[in-house]
């Protein structure tokens, strides 16, 4: 979260947002939801290389968002509509 905020204008009051859905037997949450270039991007942060990204996929479907971002130790990749970005490249993504 601090890394994401780091690349915002210094005088802005940039707020980080998350998404949480509670449903019987189907809770879901996305770590961060950011607005960038008139688009919304859900970001899921994973400490390891594994994970099913179920919540991220639910968000994309429920909200009609085209693209999700996974930030982890993995290298750059893209599968379906989820782009994987390594931790060290958060700056590049935020400055695009």
Backbone as a printed PyTorch tensor [residue, N CA C, xyz], in Angstrom:
tensor([[[  0.8030,  -1.1860,   0.0000],
         [  0.0000,   0.0000,   0.0000],
         [  0.8550,   1.2640,   0.0000]],

        [[  1.9000,   1.2510,   0.8090],
         [  2.7820,   2.4250,   0.8640],
         [  3.4860,   2.6380,  -0.4710]],

        [[  3.8230,   1.5590,  -1.1230],
         [  4.4930,   1.6530,  -2.4220],
         [  3.5540,   2.2810,  -3.4610]],

        [[  2.2880,   1.9470,  -3.4060],
         [  1.3050,   2.5300,  -4.3260],
         [  1.1550,   4.0240,  -4.0380]],

        [[  1.0300,   4.3930,  -2.7780],
         [  0.8690,   5.7970,  -2.4070],
         [  2.1150,   6.6230,  -2.7320]],

        [[  3.2520,   5.9910,  -2.7040],
         [  4.5250,   6.6820,  -2.9370],
         [  4.5590,   7.3970,  -4.2910]],

        [[  3.8620,   6.8650,  -5.2690],
         [  3.9380,   7.4200,  -6.6240],
         [  2.7900,   8.3660,  -6.9570]],

        [[  2.1060,   8.8570,  -5.9550],
         [  1.0630,   9.8590,  -6.1430],
         [  1.6630,  11.2330,  -5.8800]],

        [[  1.0620,  12.2900,  -6.4320],
         [  1.5840,  13.6410,  -6.1580],
         [  1.6770,  13.8930,  -4.6490]],

        [[  2.7560,  14.4970,  -4.2210],
         [  3.0410,  14.6360,  -2.7940],
         [  1.9950,  15.4460,  -2.0320]],

        [[  1.3360,  16.3740,  -2.6610],
         [  0.3590,  17.1950,  -1.9680],
         [ -1.0620,  16.6270,  -2.0380]],

        [[ -1.2220,  15.5310,  -2.7510],
         [ -2.5720,  14.9720,  -2.8660],
         [ -2.9180,  14.1590,  -1.6230]],

        [[ -4.1880,  14.0810,  -1.3500],
         [ -4.6770,  13.2800,  -0.2290],
         [ -5.1710,  11.9440,  -0.7910]],

        [[ -4.2680,  11.2000,  -1.3780],
         [ -4.6030,   9.9500,  -2.0660],
         [ -5.0500,   8.8970,  -1.0550]],

        [[ -6.2170,   8.3410,  -1.2780],
         [ -6.7690,   7.3150,  -0.3980],
         [ -6.7230,   5.9540,  -1.0750]],

        [[ -6.3090,   4.9510,  -0.3430],
         [ -6.3500,   3.5830,  -0.8510],
         [ -7.7160,   2.9850,  -0.5260]],

        [[ -8.2500,   2.2260,  -1.4390],
         [ -9.5500,   1.5970,  -1.2520],
         [ -9.4140,   0.0910,  -1.4310]],

        [[-10.3210,  -0.6430,  -0.8210],
         [-10.3820,  -2.0910,  -0.9930],
         [-11.8240,  -2.4610,  -1.2790]],

        [[-12.0450,  -3.7010,  -1.6460],
         [-13.3970,  -4.1840,  -1.9280],
         [-13.6420,  -5.4410,  -1.1170]],

        [[-14.8190,  -5.4940,  -0.5060],
         [-15.1840,  -6.6470,   0.3070],
         [-16.6470,  -6.9820,   0.0210]],

        [[-16.8890,  -8.2610,  -0.2240],
         [-18.2590,  -8.7280,  -0.4570],
         [-18.5530,  -9.8430,   0.5190]],

        [[-19.6590,  -9.7220,   1.2160],
         [-20.0840, -10.7760,   2.1380],
         [-21.3330, -11.4380,   1.5950]],

        [[-21.2170, -12.7000,   1.3190],
         [-22.3550, -13.5140,   0.9200],
         [-22.2110, -14.8560,   1.6070]],

        [[-23.3130, -15.4760,   1.8390],
         [-23.2810, -16.7770,   2.4840],
         [-22.4350, -17.7360,   1.6440]],

        [[-21.4050, -18.2820,   2.2580],
         [-20.4560, -19.2280,   1.6380],
         [-19.6940, -18.6530,   0.4440]],

        [[-19.6640, -17.3460,   0.3200],
         [-18.9590, -16.7660,  -0.8170],
         [-18.4220, -15.3740,  -0.5040]],

        [[-17.6740, -15.2390,   0.5780],
         [-17.0310, -13.9650,   0.8780],
         [-15.8910, -13.7340,  -0.1060]],

        [[-15.6390, -12.4840,  -0.3970],
         [-14.5460, -12.1500,  -1.3080],
         [-14.0120, -10.7750,  -0.9380]],

        [[-12.7090, -10.5780,  -1.1340],
         [-12.1320,  -9.2600,  -0.9210],
         [-10.9280,  -9.0720,  -1.8310]],

        [[-10.7560,  -7.8380,  -2.2710],
         [ -9.6250,  -7.4580,  -3.1110],
         [ -8.8130,  -6.4520,  -2.3090]],

        [[ -7.4890,  -6.6390,  -2.3020],
         [ -6.6050,  -5.8290,  -1.4550],
         [ -6.7070,  -4.3300,  -1.7320]],

        [[ -6.6210,  -3.9360,  -2.9990],
         [ -6.6690,  -2.5220,  -3.3600],
         [ -7.4760,  -2.3410,  -4.6320]],

        [[ -8.1940,  -1.2310,  -4.6930],
         [ -8.8850,  -0.8220,  -5.9130],
         [ -8.4510,   0.6080,  -6.1710]],

        [[ -7.8040,   0.8230,  -7.3240],
         [ -7.2900,   2.1560,  -7.6220],
         [ -7.9120,   2.6860,  -8.9090]],

        [[ -8.0060,   4.0030,  -9.0000],
         [ -8.4380,   4.6720, -10.2220],
         [ -7.1930,   5.2130, -10.9060]],

        [[ -7.1180,   4.9290, -12.2040],
         [ -5.9350,   5.3420, -12.9530],
         [ -6.3500,   5.5640, -14.3990]],

        [[ -6.0880,   6.7240, -14.9370],
         [ -6.4210,   7.0580, -16.3190],
         [ -7.8780,   6.7450, -16.6370]],

        [[ -8.7780,   7.2030, -15.8120],
         [-10.2240,   7.0300, -15.9900],
         [-10.6800,   5.5730, -15.9770]],

        [[ -9.8730,   4.6860, -15.4340],
         [-10.2360,   3.2730, -15.3160],
         [-10.0530,   2.8160, -13.8760]],

        [[-10.7340,   1.7500, -13.5330],
         [-10.5960,   1.1520, -12.2050],
         [ -9.7960,  -0.1310, -12.3410]],

        [[ -8.8180,  -0.3110, -11.4530],
         [ -7.9900,  -1.5050, -11.4460],
         [ -8.0190,  -2.1500, -10.0630]],

        [[ -8.4870,  -3.3910,  -9.9740],
         [ -8.3690,  -4.1210,  -8.7120],
         [ -6.9640,  -4.7270,  -8.6370]],

        [[ -6.3180,  -4.5900,  -7.4870],
         [ -4.9740,  -5.1400,  -7.2860],
         [ -5.0080,  -6.1580,  -6.1600]],

        [[ -4.4830,  -7.3160,  -6.4320],
         [ -4.3740,  -8.3700,  -5.4300],
         [ -2.8840,  -8.5920,  -5.1790]],

        [[ -2.4710,  -8.5500,  -3.9240],
         [ -1.0650,  -8.7320,  -3.5640],
         [ -0.9020, -10.1250,  -2.9730]],

        [[  0.0310, -10.8860,  -3.5350],
         [  0.3020, -12.2450,  -3.0640],
         [  1.7570, -12.3400,  -2.6400]],

        [[  1.9990, -12.8890,  -1.4600],
         [  3.3760, -13.0000,  -0.9690],
         [  4.1400, -14.1040,  -1.6820]],

        [[  3.4470, -15.1120,  -2.1430],
         [  4.0860, -16.2140,  -2.8640],
         [  3.6470, -16.2410,  -4.3090]],

        [[  4.1130, -17.2390,  -5.0180],
         [  3.7880, -17.3460,  -6.4390],
         [  2.4590, -18.0560,  -6.6760]],

        [[  1.9230, -18.7080,  -5.6580],
         [  0.6970, -19.4670,  -5.8510],
         [ -0.5170, -18.6700,  -5.4080]],

        [[ -1.6660, -19.1190,  -5.7930],
         [ -2.9170, -18.4670,  -5.4160],
         [ -3.9060, -18.5760,  -6.5560]],

        [[ -5.1800, -18.6870,  -6.2080],
         [ -6.2000, -18.8870,  -7.2290],
         [ -6.8500, -17.5950,  -7.6960]],

        [[ -6.6930, -16.5160,  -6.9500],
         [ -7.2280, -15.2110,  -7.3120],
         [ -8.7490, -15.2290,  -7.4610]],

        [[ -9.4100, -16.0540,  -6.6760],
         [-10.8630, -16.1980,  -6.7460],
         [-11.5620, -14.8600,  -6.5290]],

        [[-11.1550, -14.1240,  -5.5000],
         [-11.7900, -12.8410,  -5.2000],
         [-11.5940, -11.8350,  -6.3300]],

        [[-10.4120, -11.8200,  -6.9030],
         [-10.1350, -10.9040,  -8.0070],
         [-11.0330, -11.2290,  -9.2050]],

        [[-11.1990, -12.4910,  -9.4960],
         [-12.0560, -12.9090, -10.6090],
         [-13.5230, -12.5690, -10.3370]],

        [[-13.9590, -12.7180,  -9.0950],
         [-15.3350, -12.3530,  -8.7300],
         [-15.5400, -10.8510,  -8.9320]],

        [[-14.5780, -10.0480,  -8.4910],
         [-14.6720,  -8.5950,  -8.6630],
         [-14.7950,  -8.2410, -10.1380]],

        [[-13.9470,  -8.8240, -10.9790],
         [-13.9680,  -8.5110, -12.4050],
         [-15.3290,  -8.8180, -13.0090]],

        [[-15.8900,  -9.9410, -12.6430],
         [-17.1970, -10.3360, -13.1640],
         [-18.3150,  -9.4560, -12.6130]],

        [[-18.3590,  -9.2930, -11.2960],
         [-19.4380,  -8.5250, -10.6530],
         [-19.4550,  -7.0650, -11.0800]],

        [[-18.2960,  -6.4670, -11.2270],
         [-18.2050,  -5.0360, -11.5180],
         [-18.0260,  -4.7260, -12.9980]],

        [[-17.8610,  -5.7450, -13.8320],
         [-17.6830,  -5.5210, -15.2620],
         [-16.3820,  -4.8260, -15.6120]],

        [[-15.3660,  -5.0970, -14.8320],
         [-14.0440,  -4.4980, -15.0590],
         [-13.2500,  -5.4150, -15.9930]],

        [[-12.5290,  -4.8120, -16.9330],
         [-11.8390,  -5.5810, -17.9650],
         [-10.5390,  -6.2250, -17.5190]],

        [[ -9.8300,  -5.5930, -16.5670],
         [ -8.4690,  -6.0460, -16.2640],
         [ -8.1810,  -5.9840, -14.7730]],

        [[ -7.5580,  -7.0420, -14.2520],
         [ -7.1170,  -7.0860, -12.8690],
         [ -5.6040,  -7.2010, -12.8170]],

        [[ -5.0350,  -6.8330, -11.6830],
         [ -3.5810,  -6.8520, -11.5060],
         [ -3.2340,  -7.7160, -10.3020]],

        [[ -2.2860,  -8.6330, -10.5030],
         [ -1.7350,  -9.4230,  -9.3980],
         [ -0.3050,  -8.9660,  -9.1820]],

        [[  0.0060,  -8.5670,  -7.9600],
         [  1.3680,  -8.1580,  -7.6150],
         [  1.9550,  -9.2470,  -6.7340]],

        [[  3.1030,  -9.7960,  -7.1730],
         [  3.7020, -10.9120,  -6.4360],
         [  5.1690, -11.0620,  -6.8200]],

        [[  5.7480, -12.1860,  -6.4470],
         [  7.1240, -12.5040,  -6.7980],
         [  7.2520, -13.0100,  -8.2340]],

        [[  6.1310, -13.3230,  -8.8650],
         [  6.1550, -13.8160, -10.2520],
         [  6.7370, -12.7750, -11.1910]],

        [[  7.2190, -13.2340, -12.3310],
         [  7.6600, -12.3310, -13.3900],
         [  6.4460, -11.7560, -14.1040]],

        [[  6.6830, -10.8370, -15.0180],
         [  5.6040, -10.2780, -15.8220],
         [  4.9260, -11.3900, -16.6030]],

        [[  3.6130, -11.3870, -16.5840],
         [  2.8470, -12.3370, -17.3910],
         [  1.4140, -11.8450, -17.4670]],

        [[  0.6450, -12.4750, -18.3170],
         [ -0.7630, -12.1410, -18.4370],
         [ -1.5140, -13.4260, -18.7450]],

        [[ -2.5640, -13.6860, -17.9780],
         [ -3.3950, -14.8540, -18.1990],
         [ -4.8390, -14.3980, -18.1310]],

        [[ -5.5840, -14.6870, -19.1990],
         [ -6.9430, -14.1760, -19.3350],
         [ -6.8960, -12.6570, -19.2090]],

        [[ -7.5760, -12.0990, -18.2460],
         [ -7.5930, -10.6430, -18.0910],
         [ -6.9110, -10.1990, -16.7910]],

        [[ -5.9620, -11.0260, -16.3210],
         [ -5.2030, -10.6810, -15.1130],
         [ -3.7210, -10.5590, -15.4670]],

        [[ -3.1920,  -9.3740, -15.2270],
         [ -1.7790,  -9.1120, -15.4970],
         [ -0.9910,  -9.3090, -14.2160]],

        [[  0.1080, -10.0310, -14.2940],
         [  0.9770, -10.2520, -13.1480],
         [  2.1580,  -9.2940, -13.2300]],

        [[  2.3940,  -8.5890, -12.1270],
         [  3.4810,  -7.6110, -12.0460],
         [  4.3350,  -7.9590, -10.8320]],

        [[  5.6640,  -8.0500, -11.0090],
         [  6.5220,  -8.3220,  -9.8410],
         [  6.5940,  -7.1100,  -8.9110]],

        [[  6.8940,  -7.3870,  -7.6470],
         [  6.9730,  -6.3250,  -6.6410],
         [  7.8540,  -5.1620,  -7.0950]],

        [[  8.9890,  -5.4800,  -7.6930],
         [  9.9430,  -4.4330,  -8.0460],
         [  9.4330,  -3.5080,  -9.1530]],

        [[  8.3330,  -3.8580,  -9.8240],
         [  7.8430,  -3.0620, -10.9500],
         [  6.5840,  -2.2640, -10.6170]],

        [[  6.2400,  -2.1490,  -9.3510],
         [  5.0540,  -1.3650,  -8.9740],
         [  5.2030,   0.0720,  -9.4680]],

        [[  6.3980,   0.6180,  -9.3510],
         [  6.6420,   1.9930,  -9.8070],
         [  6.2840,   2.1390, -11.2790]],

        [[  6.7350,   1.2050, -12.0970],
         [  6.4630,   1.2740, -13.5420],
         [  4.9670,   1.2700, -13.8130]],

        [[  4.2250,   0.3980, -13.1300],
         [  2.7790,   0.3330, -13.3220],
         [  2.1000,   1.6320, -12.8840]],

        [[  2.4960,   2.1740, -11.7500],
         [  1.8530,   3.3710, -11.2170],
         [  2.1580,   4.6100, -12.0640]],

        [[  3.2830,   4.6240, -12.7490],
         [  3.6580,   5.7960, -13.5570],
         [  3.1870,   5.7000, -15.0020]],

        [[  2.5720,   4.6120, -15.3940],
         [  2.0910,   4.4710, -16.7840],
         [  0.9720,   5.4210, -17.0620]]])
